[in-house]
Coordinates of C-alpha atoms in Angstrom, one line a residue:
M24 CA 208.1 57.3 191.6
T25 CA 209.8 58.2 188.1
R26 CA 213.5 59.1 187.6
N27 CA 215.2 62.6 187.1
R28 CA 215.8 63.1 182.8
K29 CA 216.8 66.7 182.8
P30 CA 220.4 66.8 181.5
T31 CA 223.5 66.1 184.1
P32 CA 226.8 67.2 182.8
T33 CA 227.2 62.5 183.2
K34 CA 224.2 61.7 180.7
A35 CA 226.3 64.7 178.7
M36 CA 229.5 62.7 179.1
I37 CA 227.9 59.4 177.9
I38 CA 226.5 60.3 175.0
K39 CA 229.8 62.5 174.5
I40 CA 231.7 59.8 174.8
A41 CA 229.8 56.7 172.9
S42 CA 229.9 58.2 170.3
E43 CA 233.3 58.2 170.5
L44 CA 233.3 54.9 170.8
F45 CA 230.8 53.8 168.4
F46 CA 232.5 56.0 165.4
E47 CA 235.4 54.2 166.4
N48 CA 234.7 50.8 166.8
G49 CA 230.7 51.0 165.3
F50 CA 228.1 50.8 166.8
S51 CA 227.6 47.2 167.5
K52 CA 230.9 46.1 168.3
T53 CA 230.5 49.2 171.3
T54 CA 230.1 48.0 174.7
S55 CA 227.8 49.2 178.2
T56 CA 230.9 48.2 179.3
E57 CA 232.9 50.0 178.0
I58 CA 231.8 53.2 177.3
C59 CA 231.6 52.7 181.4
K60 CA 234.7 52.4 181.7
K61 CA 235.6 55.2 179.3
A62 CA 232.9 56.9 181.4
D63 CA 234.4 55.8 184.6
I64 CA 230.8 55.5 186.2
S65 CA 229.1 52.3 187.1
P66 CA 226.3 50.4 185.3
G67 CA 223.6 51.0 187.8
N68 CA 225.0 54.9 186.9
L69 CA 224.8 54.6 182.6
T70 CA 221.3 53.3 183.2
F71 CA 219.8 55.7 185.2
Y72 CA 220.1 57.8 182.2
F73 CA 219.8 55.1 179.6
P74 CA 218.1 52.1 179.8
T75 CA 219.7 50.6 177.2
K76 CA 222.1 50.9 173.8
E77 CA 219.8 52.0 172.0
H78 CA 218.5 54.8 174.0
I79 CA 222.1 56.5 173.6
L80 CA 221.7 55.4 169.4
A81 CA 218.6 57.2 169.4
V82 CA 220.5 60.0 170.8
L83 CA 222.9 60.0 167.6
V84 CA 219.5 59.6 165.8
Q85 CA 218.6 62.7 166.0
M86 CA 221.5 64.4 165.5
M87 CA 221.6 62.7 162.2
I88 CA 218.1 63.9 161.5
D89 CA 219.0 67.7 162.0
Y90 CA 222.3 68.0 160.5
Q91 CA 221.0 66.3 157.1
W92 CA 217.9 69.2 158.1
K93 CA 220.9 72.5 158.4
E94 CA 222.0 70.3 155.4
M95 CA 219.2 70.9 153.0
E96 CA 218.9 74.0 153.6
H97 CA 222.5 75.0 152.6
A98 CA 221.5 72.9 149.4
A99 CA 218.9 76.1 148.7
D100 CA 221.3 78.6 150.0
E101 CA 223.2 76.9 147.1
G102 CA 219.8 77.4 144.7
K103 CA 219.7 73.3 144.9
S104 CA 216.5 71.5 144.1
P105 CA 214.8 70.0 147.1
L106 CA 214.4 67.1 144.4
L107 CA 217.8 67.6 144.0
A108 CA 218.4 67.9 147.6
Y109 CA 216.6 64.3 148.9
C110 CA 218.3 62.6 145.8
L111 CA 221.4 63.4 147.1
E112 CA 220.9 63.4 150.5
L113 CA 219.6 59.2 149.8
T114 CA 223.0 58.7 147.7
T115 CA 224.9 60.2 150.4
L116 CA 223.6 58.3 153.2
A117 CA 223.9 55.0 150.6
S118 CA 228.1 56.0 150.5
I119 CA 229.1 56.3 153.2
G120 CA 227.6 53.7 154.2
D121 CA 229.5 51.6 151.3
V122 CA 232.8 53.4 151.8
H123 CA 233.0 53.3 155.9
P124 CA 231.8 49.9 157.9
E125 CA 231.3 51.8 161.4
M126 CA 228.7 53.9 159.5
Y127 CA 227.3 51.1 157.6
D128 CA 227.1 49.4 161.4
F129 CA 225.4 53.6 162.4
L130 CA 222.5 52.5 159.8
A131 CA 222.2 49.6 160.0
A132 CA 221.1 49.8 164.0
A133 CA 219.2 53.2 163.4
Y134 CA 217.0 50.8 160.5
S135 CA 216.6 47.8 163.2
H136 CA 215.8 49.6 166.5
P137 CA 212.2 49.9 166.4
M138 CA 213.0 53.2 168.8
T139 CA 215.2 54.8 165.9
L140 CA 213.6 54.2 163.1
D141 CA 209.9 55.7 164.7
L142 CA 212.5 58.4 164.7
I143 CA 213.7 58.2 160.7
R144 CA 210.2 57.5 159.5
A145 CA 208.3 60.3 161.0
N146 CA 211.4 62.5 159.6
D147 CA 211.4 61.4 156.3
A148 CA 207.2 61.5 157.0
K149 CA 207.4 65.5 157.0
K150 CA 210.9 65.3 154.4
I151 CA 208.9 63.8 151.9
Q152 CA 206.0 66.0 151.6
R153 CA 207.8 68.7 151.6
V154 CA 210.5 68.7 148.8
F155 CA 207.7 66.0 147.0
G156 CA 204.5 68.5 147.8
A157 CA 203.9 70.2 144.6
Y158 CA 203.7 66.4 142.6
T159 CA 200.6 65.1 145.4
A160 CA 198.7 68.3 145.5
N161 CA 196.0 66.1 146.6
W162 CA 197.7 63.8 148.7
D163 CA 196.7 64.4 152.7
G164 CA 198.9 63.9 155.5
E165 CA 197.8 60.0 155.8
K166 CA 198.9 58.7 152.1
F167 CA 202.3 61.0 152.6
T168 CA 202.8 58.2 156.0
E169 CA 201.6 55.4 153.9
I170 CA 204.1 56.0 150.9
E171 CA 206.5 56.6 153.9
A172 CA 206.4 53.1 154.6
I173 CA 207.0 51.5 151.2
I174 CA 209.8 54.2 151.3
S175 CA 212.0 53.3 154.7
G176 CA 212.0 49.8 152.9
I177 CA 213.6 51.1 149.9
E178 CA 216.0 53.7 152.0
Y179 CA 217.2 50.1 153.6
A180 CA 217.7 47.8 151.1
T181 CA 219.9 50.5 149.6
L182 CA 222.2 51.0 152.8
M183 CA 222.4 47.1 153.3
H184 CA 225.0 46.0 151.2
T185 CA 225.8 42.2 151.2
A186 CA 228.1 40.1 148.6
H187 CA 225.7 39.6 145.4
S188 CA 223.9 42.7 146.1
A189 CA 224.6 45.4 143.0
S190 CA 227.0 47.8 142.6
L191 CA 226.4 51.1 144.9
A192 CA 225.3 53.0 141.5
H193 CA 222.9 50.7 140.1
R194 CA 221.3 50.9 143.5
I195 CA 221.3 54.7 144.0
E196 CA 219.7 54.7 140.9
G197 CA 216.5 52.1 140.7
A198 CA 216.5 53.5 144.3
L199 CA 216.3 57.7 143.1
G200 CA 213.7 56.2 139.9
S201 CA 211.9 53.6 142.2
I202 CA 210.8 56.8 145.1
M203 CA 209.9 59.8 142.5
L204 CA 207.6 57.3 140.3
L205 CA 206.1 57.0 143.6
F206 CA 205.3 60.1 143.7
G207 CA 204.6 61.1 140.5
V208 CA 207.7 63.1 138.9
P209 CA 207.7 63.3 135.5
E210 CA 210.0 60.4 133.9
D211 CA 212.6 63.3 132.2
L212 CA 212.5 65.2 135.8
R213 CA 213.0 61.4 137.1
K214 CA 216.5 60.7 134.7
E215 CA 217.9 64.4 134.8
K216 CA 218.4 64.2 138.7
I217 CA 219.3 60.8 138.6
A218 CA 221.7 61.6 136.4
K219 CA 222.9 64.5 138.0
V220 CA 223.9 62.9 141.2
L221 CA 225.7 60.7 139.4
A222 CA 227.9 62.4 137.5
M223 CA 228.8 63.7 140.5
D224 CA 231.3 62.5 142.8
Y225 CA 229.4 60.8 145.4
R226 CA 231.8 58.9 147.0
A227 CA 233.8 62.4 146.9
I228 CA 230.9 63.8 149.3
A229 CA 230.3 61.2 151.4
G230 CA 233.5 61.4 152.9
E231 CA 233.7 65.3 152.9
V232 CA 229.9 65.0 154.7
Y233 CA 230.7 62.2 156.9
N234 CA 233.7 64.8 158.3
N235 CA 231.2 66.8 158.5
F236 CA 228.6 65.3 160.7
K237 CA 230.7 63.5 162.9
A238 CA 231.9 67.5 163.4
Y239 CA 228.9 68.0 164.4
V240 CA 228.0 65.7 167.1
T241 CA 231.6 66.7 168.8
E242 CA 231.1 70.2 168.7
T243 CA 227.1 69.2 169.6
N244 CA 228.4 67.1 172.4
E245 CA 230.9 69.8 173.9
H246 CA 227.9 72.2 173.7
N247 CA 225.6 70.4 175.7
L248 CA 228.3 69.3 178.1
E249 CA 229.7 72.8 178.9
E250 CA 226.3 73.5 179.3
M251 CA 225.4 71.0 181.7
Q252 CA 228.2 72.0 183.5
N253 CA 227.8 75.9 183.3
A254 CA 224.7 75.0 184.9
K255 CA 226.1 72.5 187.5
W256 CA 228.6 75.3 188.9
K257 CA 225.9 77.9 189.1
M258 CA 223.4 76.0 191.0
Q259 CA 227.0 74.3 193.3
N260 CA 227.0 78.2 193.9
G261 CA 223.9 79.5 194.5
R262 CA 223.7 81.9 191.1
G263 CA 220.4 81.9 188.7
E264 CA 220.4 81.6 185.4
N265 CA 222.3 86.2 185.2
G266 CA 225.5 84.4 187.6
K267 CA 224.0 86.4 189.9
R268 CA 223.9 85.4 193.5
N269 CA 220.7 83.9 194.8

């Protein structure tokens, strides 16, 4: 017998509370016990909806992916090329991880767990085709998938840093240069895009994007919770989707 995985107010509430704890304390430091306590549910109730903490992380990673696409659309509306938007996205992610420990922890977990890494890699494969398609006219989907495996490793190495890592600016420059080279972007264009993003106040941009992302997660969670609660109320009161009593 399969479990009912349809959205419910409880599931939406768990996501909302877990998101708040992840942003406040970091993913690795947030325990399932803390989530249960704040949500006022039993461990069994939590695992009914999310067998592991990584299953909740996957929901947030998907929100991050959705948010990144919105940011790329916004960049296009501002007249930025897809290539510049891509460069700015990676620069921003690296900067956020450099400044905000809880986001660094979130990214480390996202790139370390197979479930969430699969989401990131599948999305990256679509993104690089959109961004670099003009430079790779003869490539098929399999070739993009092959190169994406290399790119995900470059991204991880750029985002994760230790006391012995190169400076943020050097990590950004190295990553963007290597990625664009893989797709045959001309040298002068590579240098132009790298110089443009490094000339920006990318730490300040990262702070703004981080706050906007948290707001996006909060708004999404509250909207989903409200929708689920309204649907539950209609079911309890025998009303259909149009609000009329059945």
